[in-house]
Amino acid sequence: MSIAREPDLKEVKELKEQKELKEISTKYLNRDLSWIEFNWRVLEEAQDPSTPLLERVKFLAIVSSNLDEFMSVRVAGLKDQIKAGYTKKDFTGYTPAGLIKRIMKRTNKMVNEQYKTYREVTRLLTREGIVFTEYEDLNTSQKKAMDAYYHDIIFPVLTPMAVDQSRPFPLVHNHSVYLAVLLIREGDDPDDEPYFAIVQVPSNLSRYISVPSRPNSKKQEFILLEELMEHHIQSLFSGYIPISVHGFRVTRNADLTLNEEGAEDLLEEIEKELRRRRWGSPVRLEVQEGIHPYALAQLQEEFEIEEQTFEIDGPLDITYFMKLANTLNGFENLRYPRVNPKYPVEFEDEVDFFEVLKQKDVLVHHPYETFDAVTDFIVHAAYDPKVLAIKMTLYRASGNSLIIQSLARAAESGKQVTVVVELKARFDEERNIAWARMLEKSGCHVVYGLVGLKTHAKITLVVRQEENTLRRYVHVGTGNYNDNTARLYTDVGLFTSNSIIGEDASALFNEITGYSAPHDWQSFAVAPTDLKDKLFELIEREAAHAREGKPAKIIAKMNSLSNQEVVDALYAASQAGVKIELIVRGVCCLRPGVPGLSENITVRSIVDRFLEHSRIYYFQNGDLVDVYLSSADWMTRNLTRRIELMCPVIDPQMKKMMISILNVSLNDNVKARELMSNGMYARIKNELTPYRSQFEAMKITSWKKLQLES
């Protein structure tokens, strides 16, 4: 007679986790877990040996930057829900407490893999002559130079902060690196309770310091700022002996909580909230591996955080890798080949934008076609004496924006200039406040949008006096009016003088800036009033065509898909027989390929050199294809809590170009991953000739020129 063996604790835990996974295997994927899978795909680019080495360095930095924002916003929100006692499951089957456990487990695994990759990448950098060294490995002359740098540059800005009964724990800034220092007084018993202090690693000094070269060596050596501080830590605590020095870093809740209804001045309210952000509740504690247990206990007690503690086997906050990769001189063989964006062929020989746009629409595909065309259009409008008014939305702009300067110049010259500045653009609030004040001083009408809504639409309207009439010229885009990110993100922008689009553009600005009833749009679909309904109408139209045996197809390219109602509408269309091809870079809550539910839906994600950012929507409509560009992803926030815009592409040539952009993405078999029904992503098997969409997209401008010439 056999006796059943009792499962051990590990097996019990695994069985429990399997049961939990089975219970939450709904027809939806969780948004936050899906985001983690996206960041894994970013990490895979850092691990890919075919990616140039300094580009791998950048991807490692992006992983860290992404995690910082995720923790300070999404995880912070979940912690707030738990604190408030919220236990209801979301539509994917998770309670806040259950979800945060899954997030931490998956994130911990990701961070360990990230630092494993970091060690591999730094080893390869050393082989190429880019060396990160430790103080003890320096030669005598190098040590002398670094000692001088510490005493002349670093030491004067350091402030040691003791923590004891008379000196409470000082404010620890969000995302700043600190050293936790344990000390004993000279002559005291080593077994006595140690003294505890912290020192901030100055954020206004470079994290990596160039070390003088060794004789006859071409290697570039660097040492980390905190490494120098640790070696010289005794200089800050005379009469005490340091027994442990380890780095730590805190991530705080950085989401703004605004009472817009009660705010007399939204700008001032946001400035106050930005100051409060410094004291946001801690959501993550990162410590260097090997930290003294006493120091760790002090930190966890102060920040009231234990489960969200990460022990890091390497330097904290490796976002400095991005600056290193961008500023390092030479080493072009370790970077992607330089891309020289082409000026749109339509504007090449004709300096007058308005004359061109009277004849035809122009579609620009960034970064393969230069964003300079957008800037030049606004500069042109600012200086044109026939232009009476310029209106535009501004969500994010670069640090030295020629667009901003041109708007100010236009207002100073007497033109009516209206700028809708979004003050709540996350982590760009301070910059946008500065822009708003500068524009107001120049005479622009600055509007901060509507209460409770972010203005995320990307649109410019130029009104021009021509003979005996006024003509409207419009630019609508999928990306921000930011010349820096336009070099790094893939986006599309449409220039047009189409009268229907122009009338809708005027009506949109009137709704944002004044008191206007919802407009009966002729071409636009606008959130939060009717964009979602328009999407449902278009999806249902394809489903009806499929049921009637007519051609029915949907192709949608976006950053994220997380709205449950949209997912359900796509499921219904799939069941009706509509072929649906989704290109979703990041979060996707739709579970594709499930028999009887979504077998007609495929989802792919492309993570490559440029950040895929364009939103393009294609609906077959029988024999009449409809194509739209939009500022909106299919997320709840975009469809219900933001002013968003979806604009049709009417010109047949431009429509053909938009479809070619979609087809290029769908044919990628190098950087594309396909979403499986289990929520995991798999690289598309490359059985054919390698086809890398971003490399192929560079050829579209040549194709466009041929099409226009023919």
XYZ file of C-alpha atoms in Angstrom:
710
model
C 0.000 0.000 0.000
C 1.523 3.320 -1.087
C 1.321 6.409 1.075
C 0.799 9.755 -0.669
C 3.677 12.151 -0.105
C 2.838 15.519 1.438
C 3.964 18.346 -0.898
C 6.702 20.539 0.547
C 6.262 24.298 1.115
C 7.804 25.200 -2.246
C 5.440 22.870 -4.093
C 2.454 24.237 -2.148
C 3.456 27.784 -3.138
C 3.843 26.785 -6.821
C 0.466 25.016 -6.833
C -1.124 28.076 -5.264
C 0.412 30.355 -7.898
C -0.768 28.032 -10.698
C -4.287 28.095 -9.239
C -4.214 31.903 -9.044
C -3.012 32.105 -12.650
C -5.776 29.760 -13.780
C -8.385 31.802 -11.936
C -7.322 35.048 -13.623
C -6.909 33.594 -17.127
C -9.682 35.775 -18.472
C -10.130 36.866 -22.047
C -8.179 40.025 -21.202
C -4.500 40.634 -20.464
C -3.628 42.924 -17.580
C -2.427 46.389 -18.543
C 0.446 46.632 -16.054
C 1.723 43.106 -16.658
C 1.532 43.787 -20.389
C 3.636 46.933 -19.855
C 6.274 44.846 -18.064
C 6.406 42.538 -21.091
C 6.979 45.633 -23.254
C 9.932 46.689 -21.087
C 11.292 43.152 -21.408
C 11.259 43.677 -25.181
C 13.278 46.869 -24.675
C 15.728 44.881 -22.551
C 16.003 42.277 -25.310
C 17.311 45.018 -27.606
C 20.079 45.659 -25.063
C 20.829 41.933 -25.076
C 20.788 41.517 -28.854
C 24.401 41.074 -30.072
C 23.362 42.396 -33.501
C 22.505 45.765 -31.923
C 25.552 48.107 -32.018
C 27.217 48.219 -28.620
C 26.562 51.885 -27.745
C 22.937 51.413 -28.831
C 22.707 48.485 -26.388
C 23.955 50.921 -23.745
C 21.068 53.270 -24.598
C 18.479 50.513 -24.374
C 19.756 49.619 -20.906
C 19.245 53.243 -19.868
C 15.729 53.257 -21.371
C 14.789 50.180 -19.334
C 15.731 52.066 -16.154
C 13.948 55.260 -17.197
C 10.805 53.321 -18.112
C 10.820 51.501 -14.773
C 11.196 54.760 -12.864
C 8.047 56.198 -14.450
C 6.130 52.929 -14.106
C 6.918 52.712 -10.405
C 6.220 56.369 -9.655
C 2.857 56.350 -11.450
C 1.322 52.900 -11.958
C 2.696 51.113 -8.869
C 2.133 54.265 -6.806
C -1.513 54.200 -7.872
C -1.896 50.570 -6.823
C -0.341 51.324 -3.421
C -2.806 54.174 -2.971
C -5.677 51.776 -3.722
C -4.386 49.241 -1.206
C -3.967 51.963 1.411
C -7.570 53.042 0.802
C -8.781 49.465 1.328
C -9.837 48.945 -2.288
C -10.207 45.203 -2.979
C -12.358 45.075 -6.110
C -10.958 43.133 -9.085
C -10.283 44.944 -12.345
C -11.674 43.620 -15.628
C -8.594 41.404 -16.046
C -9.257 39.628 -12.735
C -6.737 41.247 -10.395
C -7.153 42.993 -7.067
C -4.600 45.777 -6.375
C -2.844 43.619 -3.760
C -2.702 40.572 -6.033
C -1.487 42.603 -8.967
C 1.286 44.378 -7.094
C 2.678 41.001 -5.965
C 2.791 39.787 -9.563
C 4.362 43.070 -10.691
C 7.097 42.911 -8.056
C 7.940 39.306 -8.812
C 8.199 39.941 -12.551
C 10.018 43.260 -12.115
C 12.585 41.765 -9.740
C 13.369 39.140 -12.323
C 13.675 41.824 -15.003
C 16.039 43.977 -12.915
C 18.285 40.969 -12.209
C 18.400 40.253 -15.937
C 19.048 43.928 -16.685
C 22.127 44.010 -14.435
C 23.339 40.721 -15.823
C 23.168 42.431 -19.216
C 24.867 45.523 -17.752
C 27.853 43.430 -16.688
C 28.069 41.847 -20.137
C 27.835 45.212 -21.898
C 30.488 46.867 -19.690
C 32.775 43.896 -20.363
C 32.327 44.450 -24.107
C 32.873 48.209 -23.669
C 36.174 47.471 -21.932
C 37.216 45.359 -24.906
C 36.487 48.366 -27.145
C 38.520 50.731 -24.951
C 35.695 52.272 -22.901
C 36.526 51.317 -19.344
C 34.654 51.843 -16.067
C 37.222 51.431 -13.346
C 37.394 51.392 -9.550
C 39.636 53.639 -7.505
C 41.905 50.813 -6.352
C 42.655 49.856 -9.965
C 44.001 53.307 -10.862
C 47.723 53.949 -11.122
C 49.479 56.489 -8.909
C 49.127 59.502 -11.232
C 45.470 58.699 -11.930
C 44.737 58.446 -8.208
C 46.410 61.788 -7.663
C 44.258 63.383 -10.369
C 41.071 61.857 -8.971
C 41.983 62.906 -5.409
C 42.376 66.473 -6.652
C 39.041 66.280 -8.500
C 37.315 65.059 -5.351
C 38.757 67.772 -3.105
C 38.329 70.618 -5.631
C 34.994 69.766 -7.264
C 33.072 67.155 -5.279
C 33.878 67.771 -1.607
C 32.715 71.428 -1.510
C 29.160 70.502 -2.558
C 28.707 67.483 -0.269
C 26.582 67.665 2.872
C 26.809 64.765 5.333
C 23.498 64.368 7.185
C 23.511 62.512 10.491
C 20.378 60.737 11.682
C 19.869 60.514 15.444
C 17.492 61.603 18.195
C 18.189 65.292 17.692
C 18.422 65.201 13.913
C 15.469 63.549 12.173
C 15.767 61.752 8.858
C 16.264 64.434 6.170
C 14.192 64.690 2.998
C 15.365 62.144 0.441
C 14.676 63.380 -3.070
C 12.855 61.308 -5.642
C 15.197 59.283 -7.882
C 18.376 60.783 -6.384
C 21.246 58.470 -5.442
C 22.456 58.597 -1.825
C 25.100 56.842 0.233
C 24.030 55.191 3.481
C 26.994 55.384 5.863
C 27.486 53.442 9.103
C 30.184 54.732 11.477
C 31.706 54.089 14.863
C 33.479 56.713 16.954
C 37.221 56.308 17.199
C 37.998 54.324 20.337
C 34.458 52.895 20.736
C 33.684 49.186 20.960
C 33.128 47.836 17.420
C 30.114 45.888 18.738
C 28.305 49.066 19.827
C 25.312 50.225 17.803
C 26.725 52.197 14.860
C 25.975 55.796 13.961
C 23.941 56.309 10.790
C 24.240 59.097 8.197
C 23.391 59.711 4.581
C 25.131 61.723 1.848
C 23.482 62.728 -1.408
C 25.406 62.007 -4.603
C 25.238 65.465 -6.260
C 22.844 65.375 -9.207
C 24.374 68.519 -10.713
C 27.732 66.802 -11.240
C 28.387 64.164 -13.873
C 27.799 60.598 -12.629
C 30.818 59.419 -14.591
C 34.175 61.200 -14.441
C 36.839 60.970 -17.115
C 40.121 59.613 -15.784
C 43.462 60.771 -17.305
C 44.767 58.195 -19.757
C 47.522 55.771 -18.846
C 50.859 56.094 -20.678
C 50.706 54.663 -24.226
C 47.039 53.722 -23.838
C 44.190 54.704 -26.160
C 41.554 53.550 -23.692
C 39.056 56.044 -22.283
C 38.634 55.374 -18.570
C 35.795 56.560 -16.345
C 35.046 56.321 -12.653
C 31.632 56.760 -11.068
C 31.035 59.768 -8.841
C 29.826 57.644 -5.935
C 32.941 55.443 -6.197
C 35.124 58.507 -5.545
C 32.839 59.632 -2.725
C 32.951 56.228 -1.080
C 36.739 56.105 -1.198
C 36.984 59.576 0.404
C 34.028 59.210 2.774
C 36.338 59.618 5.794
C 36.833 63.268 4.813
C 33.193 63.971 5.745
C 33.265 62.337 9.201
C 36.422 63.283 11.105
C 36.743 61.405 14.400
C 34.596 58.515 13.115
C 35.464 55.313 11.304
C 33.209 54.270 8.375
C 32.310 50.582 8.622
C 29.831 50.392 5.738
C 29.044 52.587 2.719
C 26.339 51.559 0.246
C 24.143 53.377 -2.223
C 20.375 53.655 -2.021
C 17.663 55.357 -4.030
C 13.974 56.039 -3.426
C 11.165 56.265 -5.963
C 8.229 58.367 -4.805
C 4.644 58.768 -5.943
C 5.006 61.400 -8.675
C 1.443 61.531 -10.000
C -0.207 64.931 -9.705
C -3.425 65.152 -7.679
C -5.176 68.326 -8.767
C -8.418 69.920 -7.686
C -8.996 71.692 -10.997
C -12.571 72.660 -10.119
C -11.454 74.545 -7.024
C -8.273 76.010 -8.493
C -8.526 79.728 -9.155
C -5.275 79.639 -11.121
C -4.401 76.270 -12.653
C -0.802 77.310 -13.317
C -0.219 78.192 -9.650
C -1.987 75.012 -8.502
C 0.309 72.853 -10.642
C 3.394 74.683 -9.359
C 2.288 73.915 -5.786
C 1.677 70.274 -6.680
C 5.130 70.001 -8.264
C 6.645 71.148 -4.977
C 4.556 68.554 -3.131
C 5.887 65.856 -5.477
C 9.165 65.955 -3.504
C 7.292 64.540 -0.523
C 5.331 61.890 -2.416
C 5.017 58.617 -0.528
C 7.824 56.117 -1.257
C 6.889 53.256 -3.582
C 10.274 51.624 -4.234
C 13.597 51.381 -2.420
C 16.715 50.376 -4.342
C 19.834 49.437 -2.385
C 23.226 48.178 -3.413
C 23.698 44.472 -2.950
C 25.578 43.674 0.255
C 24.211 46.637 2.199
C 24.686 46.303 5.958
C 21.529 44.831 7.587
C 21.411 47.695 10.103
C 21.488 50.321 7.322
C 18.821 48.445 5.377
C 16.599 48.257 8.448
C 16.994 52.012 9.013
C 15.965 52.767 5.434
C 13.028 50.373 5.360
C 11.726 51.705 8.665
C 12.025 55.335 7.541
C 10.344 54.777 4.175
C 7.883 52.182 5.492
C 8.717 49.928 2.613
C 9.812 46.318 2.594
C 8.213 44.300 -0.201
C 9.172 46.905 -2.802
C 12.896 46.770 -1.922
C 15.285 45.847 -4.722
C 18.872 44.768 -4.064
C 20.947 45.870 -7.052
C 24.113 44.095 -8.132
C 25.713 47.127 -9.760
C 25.423 50.927 -9.872
C 22.048 52.401 -8.999
C 20.193 54.329 -11.705
C 22.005 53.527 -14.927
C 20.087 56.154 -16.899
C 23.449 57.978 -17.057
C 24.324 55.437 -19.757
C 22.200 57.445 -22.206
C 24.283 60.593 -21.809
C 27.492 58.561 -22.021
C 26.446 56.949 -25.304
C 25.361 60.285 -26.787
C 28.417 62.334 -25.793
C 31.253 59.859 -26.222
C 33.522 61.076 -29.007
C 34.398 58.677 -31.783
C 33.361 55.007 -31.729
C 31.032 55.499 -34.731
C 31.423 51.785 -35.457
C 29.552 51.107 -32.197
C 26.504 53.179 -33.222
C 23.752 52.911 -35.775
C 24.652 54.613 -39.066
C 23.616 58.264 -39.103
C 20.202 58.961 -40.624
C 19.862 62.147 -42.627
C 16.131 62.890 -42.840
C 14.990 64.111 -46.237
C 13.102 67.340 -46.704
C 9.602 66.503 -48.048
C 9.851 66.407 -51.821
C 6.669 68.486 -52.152
C 8.358 71.442 -50.432
C 11.857 70.997 -51.897
C 11.675 73.466 -54.775
C 8.788 75.631 -53.612
C 9.549 78.010 -50.765
C 5.902 79.070 -50.360
C 4.163 76.404 -48.270
C 0.768 77.941 -48.909
C 1.089 77.770 -52.696
C 1.926 74.070 -52.461
C -0.936 73.288 -50.088
C -3.472 75.079 -52.288
C -2.779 72.385 -54.870
C -2.438 69.214 -52.776
C -2.110 67.677 -49.344
C 1.311 66.690 -48.025
C 2.004 63.788 -45.662
C 5.330 63.731 -43.788
C 6.778 60.589 -42.198
C 9.185 61.309 -39.333
C 12.052 60.753 -38.639
C 12.697 59.627 -42.233
C 11.433 63.008 -43.418
C 12.639 65.965 -41.404
C 10.585 67.728 -38.751
C 12.143 70.931 -40.084
C 9.218 71.055 -42.517
C 6.798 71.485 -39.596
C 8.978 74.123 -37.952
C 9.439 75.955 -41.259
C 5.677 75.940 -41.852
C 5.079 77.735 -38.549
C 8.026 80.110 -39.074
C 6.698 80.847 -42.556
C 3.246 81.604 -41.117
C 4.730 83.816 -38.390
C 6.464 86.069 -40.916
C 3.863 86.002 -43.707
C 2.060 89.400 -43.755
C -1.116 87.783 -45.113
C -1.457 85.436 -42.123
C -4.007 86.805 -39.673
C -4.079 84.071 -37.011
C -2.167 81.030 -35.793
C -3.696 78.553 -33.364
C -1.980 75.442 -32.067
C -1.918 72.881 -29.277
C 1.301 72.360 -27.344
C 1.728 69.199 -25.270
C 5.520 68.833 -25.209
C 8.158 71.055 -26.833
C 11.951 70.925 -26.879
C 14.213 72.994 -24.666
C 15.102 75.540 -27.345
C 12.052 75.452 -29.567
C 12.057 77.567 -32.718
C 8.294 76.972 -32.873
C 7.810 78.743 -29.538
C 10.027 81.616 -30.640
C 8.081 81.946 -33.906
C 4.733 82.039 -32.109
C 6.044 84.804 -29.869
C 7.349 86.696 -32.917
C 3.969 86.358 -34.666
C 2.116 87.776 -31.644
C 4.553 90.659 -31.320
C 3.953 91.539 -34.984
C 0.205 91.835 -34.398
C -1.075 88.423 -35.461
C -3.750 86.694 -33.392
C -1.883 83.801 -31.775
C -3.652 81.270 -29.575
C -1.708 78.468 -27.891
C -3.369 75.695 -25.913
C -0.603 74.698 -23.484
C -1.086 71.450 -21.597
C 0.314 72.130 -18.135
C -0.364 68.571 -16.973
C 1.932 66.819 -19.487
C 3.552 64.389 -17.059
C 7.144 65.278 -16.090
C 7.115 68.234 -18.535
C 4.970 70.430 -16.288
C 7.747 72.820 -15.275
C 8.943 73.346 -18.848
C 5.407 73.975 -20.082
C 4.775 76.499 -17.297
C 7.883 78.393 -18.463
C 6.660 78.311 -22.087
C 3.216 79.525 -21.049
C 4.611 82.522 -19.196
C 6.966 83.433 -22.024
C 4.189 83.231 -24.628
C 1.849 85.344 -22.526
C 4.509 88.059 -22.200
C 4.789 88.114 -25.987
C 1.084 88.756 -26.396
C -0.133 85.262 -27.206
C -3.500 84.097 -25.928
C -2.511 81.137 -23.741
C -5.227 78.677 -22.784
C -4.755 75.788 -20.373
C -7.468 73.571 -21.834
C -10.658 72.325 -20.199
C -11.115 71.337 -16.564
C -10.539 67.627 -16.011
C -9.157 66.998 -19.499
C -5.622 66.908 -20.874
C -5.249 68.437 -24.333
C -3.347 65.745 -26.222
C -4.458 66.553 -29.796
C -1.643 67.705 -32.122
C -2.959 70.388 -34.446
C -2.009 73.779 -35.911
C -4.402 76.098 -37.737
C -3.203 79.014 -39.853
C -5.764 81.545 -41.143
C -4.608 83.550 -44.160
C -6.106 86.450 -46.131
C -6.028 85.576 -49.850
C -7.606 87.973 -52.360
C -11.238 88.367 -51.247
C -11.417 85.329 -48.992
C -9.869 83.649 -45.970
C -8.209 80.259 -46.371
C -7.381 77.835 -43.588
C -4.214 75.742 -43.563
C -3.971 72.870 -41.100
C -1.259 70.569 -39.786
C -2.424 67.480 -37.885
C 0.074 65.050 -36.381
C 0.454 61.907 -34.320
C 3.429 63.273 -32.365
C 4.322 66.311 -30.301
C 5.655 69.580 -31.670
C 9.097 68.646 -30.372
C 12.024 68.740 -32.786
C 14.190 66.602 -30.469
C 11.836 63.641 -30.086
C 10.888 63.926 -33.782
C 14.392 62.594 -34.531
C 13.797 59.561 -32.317
C 10.088 58.743 -32.739
C 8.234 57.491 -35.808
C 5.259 59.782 -36.469
C 3.185 61.063 -39.342
C 1.893 64.565 -39.988
C -0.622 65.840 -42.525
C -0.549 69.320 -44.109
C -3.775 70.313 -45.832
C -5.881 73.235 -46.968
C -8.989 71.041 -47.314
C -11.913 73.323 -46.441
C -13.840 70.668 -44.507
C -10.822 69.851 -42.309
C -10.192 73.582 -41.908
C -13.752 74.241 -40.690
C -13.474 71.385 -38.198
C -10.130 72.752 -36.986
C -11.691 76.159 -36.292
C -14.586 74.543 -34.452
C -12.193 72.463 -32.345
C -10.248 75.504 -31.156
C -13.510 77.341 -30.431
C -14.636 74.451 -28.208
C -11.338 74.414 -26.324
C -11.001 78.166 -25.831
C -14.604 79.341 -25.566
C -18.154 78.254 -24.849
C -19.345 76.116 -27.754
C -21.782 73.233 -27.911
C -20.296 69.965 -29.236
C -19.740 70.418 -32.962
C -21.275 68.251 -35.662
C -17.923 67.211 -37.130
C -17.673 66.869 -40.899
C -14.343 65.037 -40.893
C -12.833 64.895 -37.385
C -13.638 62.546 -34.557
C -12.829 64.176 -31.216
C -12.467 62.725 -27.714
C -13.974 62.710 -25.210
C -17.267 63.478 -26.999
C -17.454 61.169 -30.002
C -14.138 59.531 -30.929
C -14.966 56.287 -29.127
C -18.417 56.154 -30.750
C -16.789 56.729 -34.150
C -14.422 53.805 -33.562
C -17.327 51.551 -32.593
C -19.199 52.669 -35.715
C -16.217 51.875 -37.955
C -15.543 48.500 -36.293
C -19.229 47.502 -36.479
C -19.373 48.581 -40.130
C -16.552 46.119 -40.917
C -18.354 43.397 -38.941
C -21.566 44.023 -40.944
C -19.615 43.780 -44.204
C -18.082 40.478 -43.086
C -21.475 39.058 -42.210
C -22.666 40.050 -45.708
C -19.688 38.350 -47.345
C -18.049 41.635 -48.392
C -14.334 42.464 -47.939
C -13.769 43.394 -44.290
C -10.457 44.255 -42.678
C -9.023 46.432 -39.906
C -5.374 47.425 -39.500
C -4.561 49.571 -36.482
C -1.152 50.877 -35.428
C -0.873 52.457 -31.974
C 1.156 52.620 -28.793
C -1.322 50.958 -26.433
C -4.664 49.122 -26.450
C -6.306 48.814 -23.032
C -9.925 50.009 -23.225
C -12.200 47.060 -22.438
C -15.076 48.247 -24.633
C -12.816 48.630 -27.674
C -11.320 45.184 -27.038
C -14.834 43.713 -26.835
C -15.797 45.427 -30.102
C -12.718 43.925 -31.802
C -13.589 40.485 -30.406
C -17.116 40.807 -31.834
C -15.740 41.862 -35.236
C -13.322 38.917 -35.216
C -16.193 36.530 -34.529
C -18.093 38.088 -37.453
C -15.149 37.239 -39.705
C -13.234 40.518 -39.909
C -9.500 40.080 -40.386
C -7.827 42.335 -37.806
C -4.106 43.105 -37.788
C -2.921 45.151 -34.815
C 0.510 46.763 -34.476
C 0.708 47.693 -30.787
C 4.103 48.781 -29.511
C 3.425 48.622 -25.779
C 0.454 47.662 -23.615
C -2.128 45.321 -25.149
C -5.032 43.954 -23.092
C -6.481 42.008 -26.017
C -5.719 38.276 -26.063
C -5.323 37.227 -29.729
C -5.737 33.839 -31.345
C -8.301 32.416 -28.909
C -10.680 30.030 -30.755
C -14.231 31.353 -30.895
C -13.125 34.732 -29.588
C -10.169 36.260 -31.416
C -8.845 33.740 -33.930
C -9.015 36.382 -36.677
C -6.843 38.843 -34.723
C -3.060 39.092 -34.750
C -1.016 41.478 -32.601
C 2.584 42.413 -33.203
C 4.985 44.770 -31.457
C 8.033 46.412 -33.011
C 10.850 47.647 -30.772
C 13.775 48.986 -32.737
C 16.090 51.940 -33.179
C 13.248 54.506 -33.251
C 10.304 54.568 -30.866
C 7.206 53.509 -32.816
C 4.782 56.322 -31.996
C 2.429 56.895 -34.947
C -1.266 56.092 -34.645
C -2.701 54.987 -38.000
C -6.103 53.346 -38.441
C -7.284 51.498 -41.580
C -10.839 50.298 -42.241
C -11.578 48.349 -45.436
C -15.127 49.698 -45.979
C -15.893 47.281 -48.831
C -14.109 48.675 -51.885
C -13.581 52.122 -50.301
C -10.649 52.179 -47.903
C -10.762 54.707 -45.034
C -7.479 55.728 -43.382
C -7.057 57.979 -40.343
C -4.181 59.433 -38.376
C -4.717 60.212 -34.719
C -3.199 61.497 -31.505
C -5.148 58.876 -29.546
C -4.248 55.369 -28.506
C -7.134 53.026 -27.745
C -6.843 53.518 -23.997
C -9.538 54.657 -21.576
C -7.653 57.842 -20.713
C -7.347 58.806 -24.398
C -10.998 58.155 -25.183
C -12.593 59.640 -22.046
C -10.193 61.971 -20.201
C -8.290 63.773 -22.947
C -8.972 66.049 -25.878
C -7.860 63.846 -28.747
C -8.238 64.019 -32.482
C -8.692 61.497 -35.301
C -8.416 62.971 -38.805
C -9.103 61.260 -42.149
C -6.504 61.162 -44.911
C -8.503 62.166 -47.978
C -5.937 62.660 -50.752
C -5.587 59.309 -52.651
C -1.786 59.579 -52.946
C -1.352 60.338 -49.261
C -3.744 57.524 -48.367
C -1.617 55.155 -50.450
C 1.469 56.286 -48.542
C -0.240 55.654 -45.175
C -1.172 52.135 -46.266
C 2.410 51.483 -47.350
C 3.625 52.531 -43.874
C 1.259 49.977 -42.328
C 2.334 47.245 -44.745
C 6.003 47.872 -44.015
C 5.308 47.304 -40.296
C 3.281 44.169 -41.004
C 6.107 42.666 -43.074
C 8.802 43.071 -40.386
C 10.439 39.737 -39.587
C 13.529 41.046 -37.769
C 12.383 43.319 -34.934
C 8.714 42.327 -34.725
C 7.395 40.096 -31.960
C 3.972 38.461 -32.090
C 1.700 38.369 -29.057
C 0.646 34.844 -28.129
C -2.701 34.029 -26.526
C -0.884 33.314 -23.225
C 0.285 36.944 -23.005
C 3.894 36.233 -23.970
C 5.652 37.560 -27.079
C 7.621 35.490 -29.584
C 9.924 36.691 -32.330
C 8.455 36.179 -35.790
C 10.322 33.348 -37.511
C 12.576 34.708 -40.195
C 12.221 32.011 -42.855
C 12.346 34.533 -45.692
C 14.716 37.340 -46.579
C 15.250 39.554 -43.502
C 12.871 42.527 -43.606
C 13.401 45.245 -41.006
C 10.570 47.755 -41.137
C 12.455 50.825 -39.917
C 15.200 50.286 -42.468
C 12.611 49.753 -45.199
C 10.673 52.857 -44.115
C 13.658 54.973 -45.059
C 12.937 53.981 -48.673
C 9.376 55.288 -48.536
C 10.505 58.841 -49.265
C 12.069 57.584 -52.503
C 8.891 55.674 -53.280
C 6.893 58.819 -52.531
C 8.998 60.840 -54.953
C 8.479 58.278 -57.729
C 4.724 58.233 -57.092
C 4.492 62.018 -57.242
C 6.586 62.211 -60.400
C 4.459 59.534 -62.082
